[in-house]
Amino acid sequence: MTASSRHFVLAAGGTGGHLTPAFALAHELERRGHHVALITDERGAAIPGKPDFLTAHVLPAGRFGKNPLHWIKGISAVLKGRGMAKRLYETFAPSAVIGFGGYPALPALLAAQSSGVPTVIHEQNAVLGRVNRLMAGRVDAIATAYPDVDRLDAKHEGKVHLVGNPVRPGVLALRDEPFPTFTEEGLFRVLVTGGSQGARVLSEIVPDGLAMLPMALRSRLQITQQCRPEDLERVRTKYAEYGIAAELGTYFEDMAARLADAHLFIGRAGASTIAELTAVGRPAILIPLPIATDDHQSANVREMVKAGGARAIKQPMSTVADLDSAGFSDKANADRAKQSDTLQRLAKDVSRQIQAMAQRPETLANAAHAAWNCGRPKAASDLADLVEGFGGADMMDVIRVGENNARGASQGAEVGQGASS
């Protein structure tokens, strides 16, 4: 450690969407010689990918639903968590506490403010999350992943910094690799995933949509698709009936390599997914999860769609309850029968969008480059620069924060490299 090393606390809810950027920042801060600790819940402490050097402190985190009767229990948990965090800060003495959203971040941020510790929040989505909305007026800086963030009050604009959404080093390393060669005769490799647990709607509509493609395109398909365990055999049977080459699995450890080989991605629109697609430069057909909080996945796709790097398909809310449930009840089966027309329309939309993007090799390559131009590859380092500016004794740190206070000062698309072929 150097004489200028400091302590930082990262606080994040127990989901991959919150923790992935927290882990990326931890790596960057540790590389710069700082000590880093993590505050999360039990679920977050068990998520794969946590750096070995990062000590996790599990705090109670109250949840606040629509029922006011549950708020008393939630408030009690937050107060207990705040007290535990304050005791941690007495010994760890952080220069700043950085919240990444989710309820476990709330007591950590409240404890920091009552202890006089600077605070920063990072928003991964294009809609400010509930905890970040609650804390936006009280923190010292707000880091965002998108230039336009819904539910972010304009009065906070002076402390907003566009940094992007940090991605895994293995994915970021692919940014300067060219888009895989795509010709009118060669293989057409499509990667289909629905997040960490898959998405039943993709198992329902993607095989049917691919089967609707013209034979000249369909015969060249090579599909890699993530499915839920209960969907595997049904989807495998569909692809066999359609004569489409497909590799299916519930989890792929080498997802970065598969993304590198893919000509087209089909899947959900979570913040980490969008960040990885734009970091690598892969065109996509995105189907936002309709029940995502504040419909944030629909907001996440806007920048990429506007740039020409993706097409978005809206999934009707009526298809969610049964398709994304864990099993098939009699009622769910009846509902699915009624929804067959809706699913067919979604499958046709998938087919139409694929044909629009892959009708000529240059069309798909141009979409890949448009996606690449939306990437913010310096997200981890820019976020580290931001948080280093708080609580430092070195006057140069104070000067540097002042100079970097403009929104996205060190960001912007790099040109002349990457996805264009």
mmCIF file of N, CA, C and O in Angstrom, residues 161-162 382 403-412:
data_model
loop_
_atom_site.group_PDB
_atom_site.id
_atom_site.type_symbol
_atom_site.label_atom_id
_atom_site.label_comp_id
_atom_site.label_asym_id
_atom_site.label_seq_id
_atom_site.Cartn_x
_atom_site.Cartn_y
_atom_site.Cartn_z
ATOM 1 N N HIS A 161 -22.784 12.799 -12.852
ATOM 2 C CA HIS A 161 -21.606 12.457 -13.663
ATOM 3 C C HIS A 161 -21.953 11.248 -14.516
ATOM 4 O O HIS A 161 -22.288 10.179 -13.990
ATOM 5 N N LEU A 162 -21.877 11.370 -15.828
ATOM 6 C CA LEU A 162 -22.101 10.242 -16.733
ATOM 7 C C LEU A 162 -20.812 9.430 -16.810
ATOM 8 O O LEU A 162 -19.811 9.882 -17.364
ATOM 9 N N ASP A 382 -13.457 5.811 -14.641
ATOM 10 C CA ASP A 382 -14.075 7.124 -14.427
ATOM 11 C C ASP A 382 -14.821 7.178 -13.095
ATOM 12 O O ASP A 382 -14.815 8.201 -12.401
ATOM 13 N N GLU A 403 -12.346 19.702 -11.721
ATOM 14 C CA GLU A 403 -12.145 19.718 -13.165
ATOM 15 C C GLU A 403 -12.993 18.663 -13.860
ATOM 16 O O GLU A 403 -13.316 18.780 -15.034
ATOM 17 N N ASN A 404 -13.351 17.603 -13.140
ATOM 18 C CA ASN A 404 -14.059 16.492 -13.759
ATOM 19 C C ASN A 404 -15.552 16.519 -13.450
ATOM 20 O O ASN A 404 -16.229 15.528 -13.595
ATOM 21 N N ASN A 405 -16.069 17.651 -13.025
ATOM 22 C CA ASN A 405 -17.449 17.703 -12.576
ATOM 23 C C ASN A 405 -18.453 17.784 -13.726
ATOM 24 O O ASN A 405 -19.631 17.579 -13.532
ATOM 25 N N ALA A 406 -17.973 18.096 -14.933
ATOM 26 C CA ALA A 406 -18.895 18.152 -16.068
ATOM 27 C C ALA A 406 -19.430 16.762 -16.367
ATOM 28 O O ALA A 406 -18.744 15.771 -16.210
ATOM 29 N N ARG A 407 -20.678 16.700 -16.785
ATOM 30 C CA ARG A 407 -21.295 15.406 -17.071
ATOM 31 C C ARG A 407 -20.538 14.708 -18.188
ATOM 32 O O ARG A 407 -20.410 15.211 -19.291
ATOM 33 N N GLY A 408 -20.040 13.491 -17.872
ATOM 34 C CA GLY A 408 -19.384 12.692 -18.894
ATOM 35 C C GLY A 408 -18.107 13.306 -19.402
ATOM 36 O O GLY A 408 -17.762 13.138 -20.570
ATOM 37 N N ALA A 409 -17.364 13.998 -18.562
ATOM 38 C CA ALA A 409 -16.191 14.736 -19.027
ATOM 39 C C ALA A 409 -15.168 13.853 -19.710
ATOM 40 O O ALA A 409 -14.538 14.255 -20.672
ATOM 41 N N SER A 410 -14.999 12.622 -19.211
ATOM 42 C CA SER A 410 -13.985 11.753 -19.808
ATOM 43 C C SER A 410 -14.604 10.628 -20.608
ATOM 44 O O SER A 410 -13.964 9.645 -20.918
ATOM 45 N N GLN A 411 -15.892 10.782 -20.929
ATOM 46 C CA GLN A 411 -16.575 9.726 -21.666
ATOM 47 C C GLN A 411 -16.733 10.113 -23.131
ATOM 48 O O GLN A 411 -16.107 11.026 -23.626
ATOM 49 N N GLY A 412 -17.630 9.408 -23.769
ATOM 50 C CA GLY A 412 -17.877 9.642 -25.189
ATOM 51 C C GLY A 412 -17.361 8.474 -25.991
ATOM 52 O O GLY A 412 -16.427 7.785 -25.608
#
